[in-house]
Amino acid sequence: MRLRSSPSRSRSRMVNVCTAEIQDSMDVAIVEGRIAYVGNAAHCVGEDTTVIDAAGAYIAPGFLGGHIHVESSMVGVGEYARAVIPHGTVGIYWDPHEIANVLGLEGVQAMLEDAKNTPLKAMVTTPSCVPAVPGFEDTGSVIGPDEIRESMTWDSVVELGEMMNFVGVVNGSDHAHGELAETLKADKVITGHYSVPEADRGLNAYAGSGVRCCHESTRAEDALDKMRLGMYAQLRHGSAWLDLPVLAKALTENKVDSRFANLVSDDLHPYTIVEEGHLDRILRVAVACGIPAVRAIQMVTINAATCFRMDRGLVDCTTFQFVPLEV
């Protein structure tokens, strides 16, 4: 199928997340699920071409949720997809540590089977801290380096879930370092959880261990410190944690580049999704906080994909890329 706007009317406005600009009068031609041409696509239209008139509309990449716990929404992946896709979300980086605490990797596999029946691209981050507090809680399973090694061979697993044991990482825990090592051996991304307001030796050691991103900033300076170390600051605005109005100041007041900033929801209650939206809701908050709209869209598209080293062929509206589009 090829997608372009009607030649008899003004064409669509494309949000180009590669260059942070809006391009007027753009057509997008799609062949076999891949973008084949961007520009005036009159020459791409033939007798069998499906043409969608997008005149006057904006075209942008679909949104990517960079840190999500589906179980917090109290539904399976199938119902979650039904709820969020209408809001423009096309992919999620999902840490199923709640189901893993009960059923281990078997539970994760069951949820992955559910995910196969949806158009949502559900990319799994293997839970790294099961149980979350060893010796304190009773869980149905334990995940360690061996389980991490196994899961890293699964097609749907793209990274290690949030390493909440930052104390263990900084102090040389064999268990924590074993999980990091297995992830790095598989050439996958390590995601973080650094929740203390310390940006010197501890944060440097944590970032140096290979952790790529962190959603636990609650002050603007926390987010800024992480970005300055090359760690993606995932600015969170969920149901319980409403951090974005504070965290946005890391960008708006310091005038720094936003390439190392993402927008994430973390935990979302069903009511929030139904009544307020998903990543589209967070985008509206970001713009209200002074982040330019196109920059905010970058933070749920190309920035998120780049964080997880999946930017080539996933989100950018450029030639020969596979990308779900929002109109």
Tab-separated table of C-alpha atoms in Angstrom:
chain	number	residue	atom	x	y	z
A	1	MET	CA	0.000	0.000	0.000
A	2	ARG	CA	1.135	3.533	-0.723
A	3	LEU	CA	-0.030	6.408	1.417
A	4	ARG	CA	-0.146	9.939	0.069
A	5	SER	CA	-2.494	12.885	0.250
A	6	SER	CA	-4.820	13.845	-2.578
A	7	PRO	CA	-3.004	15.621	-5.435
A	8	SER	CA	-5.958	17.944	-5.829
A	9	ARG	CA	-5.575	19.464	-2.360
A	10	SER	CA	-2.782	20.832	-0.200
A	11	ARG	CA	-0.748	17.965	1.184
A	12	SER	CA	-0.031	16.948	4.748
A	13	ARG	CA	2.372	18.536	7.210
A	14	MET	CA	5.030	16.066	8.306
A	15	VAL	CA	6.572	16.206	11.769
A	16	ASN	CA	10.174	15.348	10.948
A	17	VAL	CA	11.684	13.962	14.142
A	18	CYS	CA	15.107	13.704	12.503
A	19	THR	CA	15.478	17.465	12.139
A	20	ALA	CA	12.887	18.744	14.641
A	21	GLU	CA	10.889	20.608	12.016
A	22	ILE	CA	7.489	20.526	10.378
A	23	GLN	CA	7.621	20.118	6.601
A	24	ASP	CA	4.671	21.406	4.617
A	25	SER	CA	3.026	19.766	1.603
A	26	MET	CA	4.497	16.313	2.087
A	27	ASP	CA	3.436	12.937	0.729
A	28	VAL	CA	4.587	9.629	2.157
A	29	ALA	CA	4.644	6.577	-0.108
A	30	ILE	CA	4.580	3.193	1.624
A	31	VAL	CA	5.372	-0.108	-0.071
A	32	GLU	CA	5.028	-3.422	1.764
A	33	GLY	CA	5.060	-1.740	5.148
A	34	ARG	CA	8.109	0.424	4.517
A	35	ILE	CA	8.442	4.089	3.678
A	36	ALA	CA	9.779	4.224	0.140
A	37	TYR	CA	9.489	7.908	-0.640
A	38	VAL	CA	8.878	11.252	1.093
A	39	GLY	CA	8.052	14.361	-0.937
A	40	ASN	CA	5.757	14.887	-3.930
A	41	ALA	CA	4.694	11.302	-4.539
A	42	ALA	CA	2.536	11.834	-7.623
A	43	HIS	CA	4.772	9.457	-9.555
A	44	CYS	CA	4.075	6.719	-6.994
A	45	VAL	CA	0.338	6.588	-7.674
A	46	GLY	CA	-0.863	3.846	-10.001
A	47	GLU	CA	-4.079	1.998	-10.720
A	48	ASP	CA	-3.709	-0.239	-7.665
A	49	THR	CA	-2.523	2.447	-5.258
A	50	THR	CA	-4.540	3.137	-2.128
A	51	VAL	CA	-4.597	6.893	-1.572
A	52	ILE	CA	-5.501	8.420	1.792
A	53	ASP	CA	-6.281	12.113	1.716
A	54	ALA	CA	-4.305	13.646	4.582
A	55	ALA	CA	-4.542	17.219	3.365
A	56	GLY	CA	-4.323	19.680	6.242
A	57	ALA	CA	-3.381	16.956	8.726
A	58	TYR	CA	-0.104	16.325	10.503
A	59	ILE	CA	1.777	13.072	9.911
A	60	ALA	CA	4.127	11.869	12.637
A	61	PRO	CA	5.690	8.598	13.780
A	62	GLY	CA	3.690	6.511	16.215
A	63	PHE	CA	4.562	6.930	19.880
A	64	LEU	CA	6.849	4.632	21.873
A	65	GLY	CA	6.423	4.118	25.613
A	66	GLY	CA	9.978	3.859	26.926
A	67	HIS	CA	9.148	2.470	30.377
A	68	ILE	CA	5.857	0.759	31.197
A	69	HIS	CA	4.461	-1.895	33.524
A	70	VAL	CA	1.391	-3.308	31.779
A	71	GLU	CA	0.233	-5.135	34.895
A	72	SER	CA	-0.215	-1.839	36.761
A	73	SER	CA	-3.073	-1.127	34.372
A	74	MET	CA	-4.748	-4.320	35.653
A	75	VAL	CA	-5.233	-5.874	32.211
A	76	GLY	CA	-3.350	-8.188	29.893
A	77	VAL	CA	-1.349	-6.976	26.927
A	78	GLY	CA	-4.246	-7.502	24.518
A	79	GLU	CA	-6.623	-5.230	26.403
A	80	TYR	CA	-3.813	-2.784	27.089
A	81	ALA	CA	-3.202	-2.520	23.353
A	82	ARG	CA	-6.890	-1.845	22.719
A	83	ALA	CA	-6.735	0.992	25.215
A	84	VAL	CA	-3.542	2.745	24.094
A	85	ILE	CA	-3.348	2.322	20.315
A	86	PRO	CA	-6.213	4.798	19.720
A	87	HIS	CA	-4.076	7.359	21.592
A	88	GLY	CA	-1.214	7.001	19.119
A	89	THR	CA	0.955	4.494	20.998
A	90	VAL	CA	2.363	1.871	18.641
A	91	GLY	CA	5.122	0.338	20.759
A	92	ILE	CA	6.074	-0.172	24.393
A	93	TYR	CA	9.234	-1.144	26.241
A	94	TRP	CA	7.600	-3.184	28.944
A	95	ASP	CA	8.993	-4.501	32.241
A	96	PRO	CA	6.712	-7.335	33.456
A	97	HIS	CA	8.187	-7.605	36.929
A	98	GLU	CA	4.790	-7.932	38.604
A	99	ILE	CA	3.876	-11.144	36.774
A	100	ALA	CA	7.475	-12.350	37.122
A	101	ASN	CA	7.258	-11.997	40.905
A	102	VAL	CA	4.381	-14.486	40.831
A	103	LEU	CA	5.187	-16.849	37.954
A	104	GLY	CA	8.739	-16.076	36.862
A	105	LEU	CA	9.722	-16.363	33.215
A	106	GLU	CA	6.770	-18.686	32.594
A	107	GLY	CA	4.434	-15.819	33.415
A	108	VAL	CA	6.356	-13.477	31.142
A	109	GLN	CA	6.035	-15.986	28.296
A	110	ALA	CA	2.285	-16.233	28.858
A	111	MET	CA	1.931	-12.473	28.536
A	112	LEU	CA	4.104	-12.525	25.419
A	113	GLU	CA	1.710	-14.998	23.828
A	114	ASP	CA	-1.112	-12.558	24.529
A	115	ALA	CA	0.924	-9.757	22.966
A	116	LYS	CA	1.307	-11.680	19.695
A	117	ASN	CA	-2.400	-11.204	19.025
A	118	THR	CA	-2.202	-7.408	18.951
A	119	PRO	CA	-0.742	-4.852	16.523
A	120	LEU	CA	1.078	-3.222	19.448
A	121	LYS	CA	4.843	-3.758	19.297
A	122	ALA	CA	5.403	-5.061	22.828
A	123	MET	CA	9.146	-5.188	23.523
A	124	VAL	CA	10.081	-6.888	26.778
A	125	THR	CA	12.659	-5.823	29.324
A	126	THR	CA	13.460	-8.866	31.447
A	127	PRO	CA	12.812	-8.098	35.135
A	128	SER	CA	16.115	-7.743	36.969
A	129	CYS	CA	14.938	-7.636	40.583
A	130	VAL	CA	12.744	-10.643	41.362
A	131	PRO	CA	12.173	-10.560	44.251
A	132	ALA	CA	12.515	-6.825	44.678
A	133	VAL	CA	13.684	-7.162	48.288
A	134	PRO	CA	15.322	-10.581	48.838
A	135	GLY	CA	14.733	-12.011	52.290
A	136	PHE	CA	11.887	-9.639	53.046
A	137	GLU	CA	9.078	-10.821	50.777
A	138	ASP	CA	7.745	-14.170	49.601
A	139	THR	CA	7.540	-14.508	45.823
A	140	GLY	CA	6.637	-17.274	43.431
A	141	SER	CA	9.910	-17.080	41.582
A	142	VAL	CA	13.495	-15.872	41.609
A	143	ILE	CA	15.285	-14.385	38.607
A	144	GLY	CA	19.071	-14.272	38.478
A	145	PRO	CA	21.890	-14.282	35.932
A	146	ASP	CA	20.937	-17.720	34.556
A	147	GLU	CA	17.365	-16.636	33.861
A	148	ILE	CA	18.598	-13.387	32.346
A	149	ARG	CA	20.874	-15.365	30.021
A	150	GLU	CA	17.948	-17.533	28.896
A	151	SER	CA	15.565	-14.635	28.317
A	152	MET	CA	18.089	-12.692	26.258
A	153	THR	CA	17.686	-15.337	23.535
A	154	TRP	CA	13.967	-14.565	23.127
A	155	ASP	CA	13.001	-12.515	20.094
A	156	SER	CA	10.763	-10.138	22.056
A	157	VAL	CA	13.369	-9.314	24.720
A	158	VAL	CA	15.301	-6.149	23.907
A	159	GLU	CA	16.812	-5.113	27.234
A	160	LEU	CA	17.228	-5.704	30.964
A	161	GLY	CA	14.425	-4.286	33.069
A	162	GLU	CA	15.042	-1.522	35.558
A	163	MET	CA	18.004	-2.383	37.774
A	164	MET	CA	16.476	-1.295	41.070
A	165	ASN	CA	19.403	-2.706	43.016
A	166	PHE	CA	21.586	0.322	42.384
A	167	VAL	CA	23.215	-0.240	45.773
A	168	GLY	CA	24.311	-3.688	44.634
A	169	VAL	CA	25.628	-2.319	41.353
A	170	VAL	CA	27.673	0.390	43.044
A	171	ASN	CA	28.997	-1.944	45.753
A	172	GLY	CA	29.909	-4.866	43.510
A	173	SER	CA	27.136	-7.403	44.187
A	174	ASP	CA	27.877	-10.627	42.292
A	175	HIS	CA	24.156	-11.133	41.602
A	176	ALA	CA	23.608	-7.646	40.189
A	177	HIS	CA	26.834	-7.638	38.213
A	178	GLY	CA	26.052	-11.110	36.891
A	179	GLU	CA	22.778	-9.862	35.436
A	180	LEU	CA	24.481	-6.835	33.911
A	181	ALA	CA	27.163	-9.064	32.403
A	182	GLU	CA	24.648	-11.433	30.803
A	183	THR	CA	22.804	-8.486	29.281
A	184	LEU	CA	25.963	-6.964	27.860
A	185	LYS	CA	27.085	-10.341	26.486
A	186	ALA	CA	23.794	-10.458	24.574
A	187	ASP	CA	24.437	-6.918	23.297
A	188	LYS	CA	21.222	-5.665	24.889
A	189	VAL	CA	20.461	-2.433	26.730
A	190	ILE	CA	20.456	-2.106	30.542
A	191	THR	CA	17.732	0.106	31.992
A	192	GLY	CA	18.062	1.788	35.346
A	193	HIS	CA	16.412	2.861	38.561
A	194	TYR	CA	18.617	5.331	40.413
A	195	SER	CA	16.341	6.969	42.945
A	196	VAL	CA	18.723	8.819	45.265
A	197	PRO	CA	19.635	12.519	44.931
A	198	GLU	CA	23.349	11.831	44.574
A	199	ALA	CA	25.129	12.747	41.363
A	200	ASP	CA	28.797	12.251	42.137
A	201	ARG	CA	30.532	8.931	42.777
A	202	GLY	CA	27.388	6.812	42.999
A	203	LEU	CA	25.742	8.029	39.807
A	204	ASN	CA	29.043	7.925	37.927
A	205	ALA	CA	29.596	4.319	38.996
A	206	TYR	CA	26.026	3.390	38.090
A	207	ALA	CA	26.277	4.959	34.637
A	208	GLY	CA	29.695	3.412	34.160
A	209	SER	CA	28.263	-0.067	34.738
A	210	GLY	CA	26.430	0.223	31.430
A	211	VAL	CA	23.037	1.523	32.558
A	212	ARG	CA	21.557	3.427	29.635
A	213	CYS	CA	18.533	5.218	31.089
A	214	CYS	CA	16.644	6.000	34.293
A	215	HIS	CA	13.052	7.027	35.033
A	216	GLU	CA	13.536	7.777	38.747
A	217	SER	CA	14.368	11.484	38.618
A	218	THR	CA	12.119	13.594	40.827
A	219	ARG	CA	14.046	16.876	40.629
A	220	ALA	CA	15.139	18.817	37.567
A	221	GLU	CA	18.756	18.581	38.678
A	222	ASP	CA	18.488	14.777	38.872
A	223	ALA	CA	17.451	14.587	35.228
A	224	LEU	CA	20.098	17.081	34.166
A	225	ASP	CA	22.865	15.211	35.988
A	226	LYS	CA	21.945	11.976	34.222
A	227	MET	CA	21.771	13.575	30.787
A	228	ARG	CA	25.180	15.158	31.332
A	229	LEU	CA	26.614	11.662	31.859
A	230	GLY	CA	25.055	10.381	28.644
A	231	MET	CA	22.265	8.549	30.463
A	232	TYR	CA	18.762	8.996	29.074
A	233	ALA	CA	16.568	10.811	31.581
A	234	GLN	CA	13.089	9.356	31.263
A	235	LEU	CA	10.797	12.142	32.425
A	236	ARG	CA	7.907	10.417	34.161
A	237	HIS	CA	4.263	11.387	34.280
A	238	GLY	CA	2.025	8.474	35.212
A	239	SER	CA	-0.886	8.037	37.585
A	240	ALA	CA	0.899	8.232	40.935
A	241	TRP	CA	4.150	9.907	39.890
A	242	LEU	CA	3.405	13.290	38.317
A	243	ASP	CA	6.971	14.507	37.921
A	244	LEU	CA	6.930	16.189	34.526
A	245	PRO	CA	6.112	19.782	35.566
A	246	VAL	CA	9.238	19.746	37.739
A	247	LEU	CA	11.461	17.688	35.439
A	248	ALA	CA	10.656	19.750	32.349
A	249	LYS	CA	12.642	22.584	33.923
A	250	ALA	CA	15.820	20.579	33.298
A	251	LEU	CA	15.264	21.420	29.633
A	252	THR	CA	13.383	24.706	29.685
A	253	GLU	CA	15.505	26.512	32.275
A	254	ASN	CA	18.920	25.158	31.287
A	255	LYS	CA	18.445	25.336	27.506
A	256	VAL	CA	20.191	22.001	27.019
A	257	ASP	CA	19.791	19.598	24.128
A	258	SER	CA	16.816	17.269	24.595
A	259	ARG	CA	18.276	14.286	22.734
A	260	PHE	CA	18.908	12.443	26.019
A	261	ALA	CA	15.381	13.043	27.338
A	262	ASN	CA	12.390	10.731	26.943
A	263	LEU	CA	8.808	10.965	28.146
A	264	VAL	CA	7.474	7.892	29.965
A	265	SER	CA	4.441	6.896	31.985
A	266	ASP	CA	5.763	4.094	34.217
A	267	ASP	CA	2.646	2.878	36.085
A	268	LEU	CA	-0.746	3.903	34.732
A	269	HIS	CA	-4.107	3.087	36.264
A	270	PRO	CA	-6.967	2.172	33.905
A	271	TYR	CA	-8.874	5.314	34.856
A	272	THR	CA	-5.997	7.537	33.740
A	273	ILE	CA	-5.824	5.920	30.300
A	274	VAL	CA	-9.585	5.994	29.752
A	275	GLU	CA	-10.192	9.513	31.019
A	276	GLU	CA	-6.963	11.330	30.121
A	277	GLY	CA	-5.060	9.302	27.543
A	278	HIS	CA	-1.685	7.642	27.240
A	279	LEU	CA	1.491	9.160	25.781
A	280	ASP	CA	-0.657	11.791	24.081
A	281	ARG	CA	-1.625	12.946	27.570
A	282	ILE	CA	2.036	13.272	28.548
A	283	LEU	CA	2.760	15.210	25.362
A	284	ARG	CA	0.060	17.718	26.255
A	285	VAL	CA	1.575	18.164	29.714
A	286	ALA	CA	5.056	18.581	28.224
A	287	VAL	CA	3.884	21.318	25.870
A	288	ALA	CA	2.037	23.035	28.717
A	289	CYS	CA	5.332	22.982	30.652
A	290	GLY	CA	7.115	24.860	27.884
A	291	ILE	CA	8.720	22.057	25.892
A	292	PRO	CA	8.271	22.779	22.156
A	293	ALA	CA	5.769	20.379	20.585
A	294	VAL	CA	8.124	18.874	18.012
A	295	ARG	CA	10.811	18.350	20.665
A	296	ALA	CA	8.242	16.622	22.853
A	297	ILE	CA	7.259	14.328	19.975
A	298	GLN	CA	10.936	13.463	19.510
A	299	MET	CA	10.978	12.381	23.148
A	300	VAL	CA	8.344	9.680	22.498
A	301	THR	CA	9.657	8.631	19.092
A	302	ILE	CA	13.234	8.896	17.901
A	303	ASN	CA	14.742	9.595	21.333
A	304	ALA	CA	13.113	6.494	22.784
A	305	ALA	CA	14.170	4.322	19.861
A	306	THR	CA	17.727	5.676	19.961
A	307	CYS	CA	17.927	4.996	23.690
A	308	PHE	CA	17.326	1.323	22.973
A	309	ARG	CA	19.485	1.330	19.827
A	310	MET	CA	16.464	0.722	17.617
A	311	ASP	CA	16.304	4.038	15.779
A	312	ARG	CA	17.271	2.624	12.394
A	313	GLY	CA	14.108	1.398	10.749
A	314	LEU	CA	11.677	2.011	13.615
A	315	VAL	CA	10.544	5.608	13.917
A	316	ASP	CA	12.083	8.184	11.627
A	317	CYS	CA	9.995	9.454	8.710
A	318	THR	CA	12.785	9.013	6.179
A	319	THR	CA	13.398	6.919	3.122
A	320	PHE	CA	13.267	3.120	3.398
A	321	GLN	CA	12.201	3.058	7.021
A	322	PHE	CA	9.477	0.933	8.569
A	323	VAL	CA	7.307	3.170	10.703
A	324	PRO	CA	3.691	3.193	11.902
A	325	LEU	CA	2.365	6.670	11.142
A	326	GLU	CA	-0.039	8.879	13.050
A	327	VAL	CA	-2.335	11.155	11.047
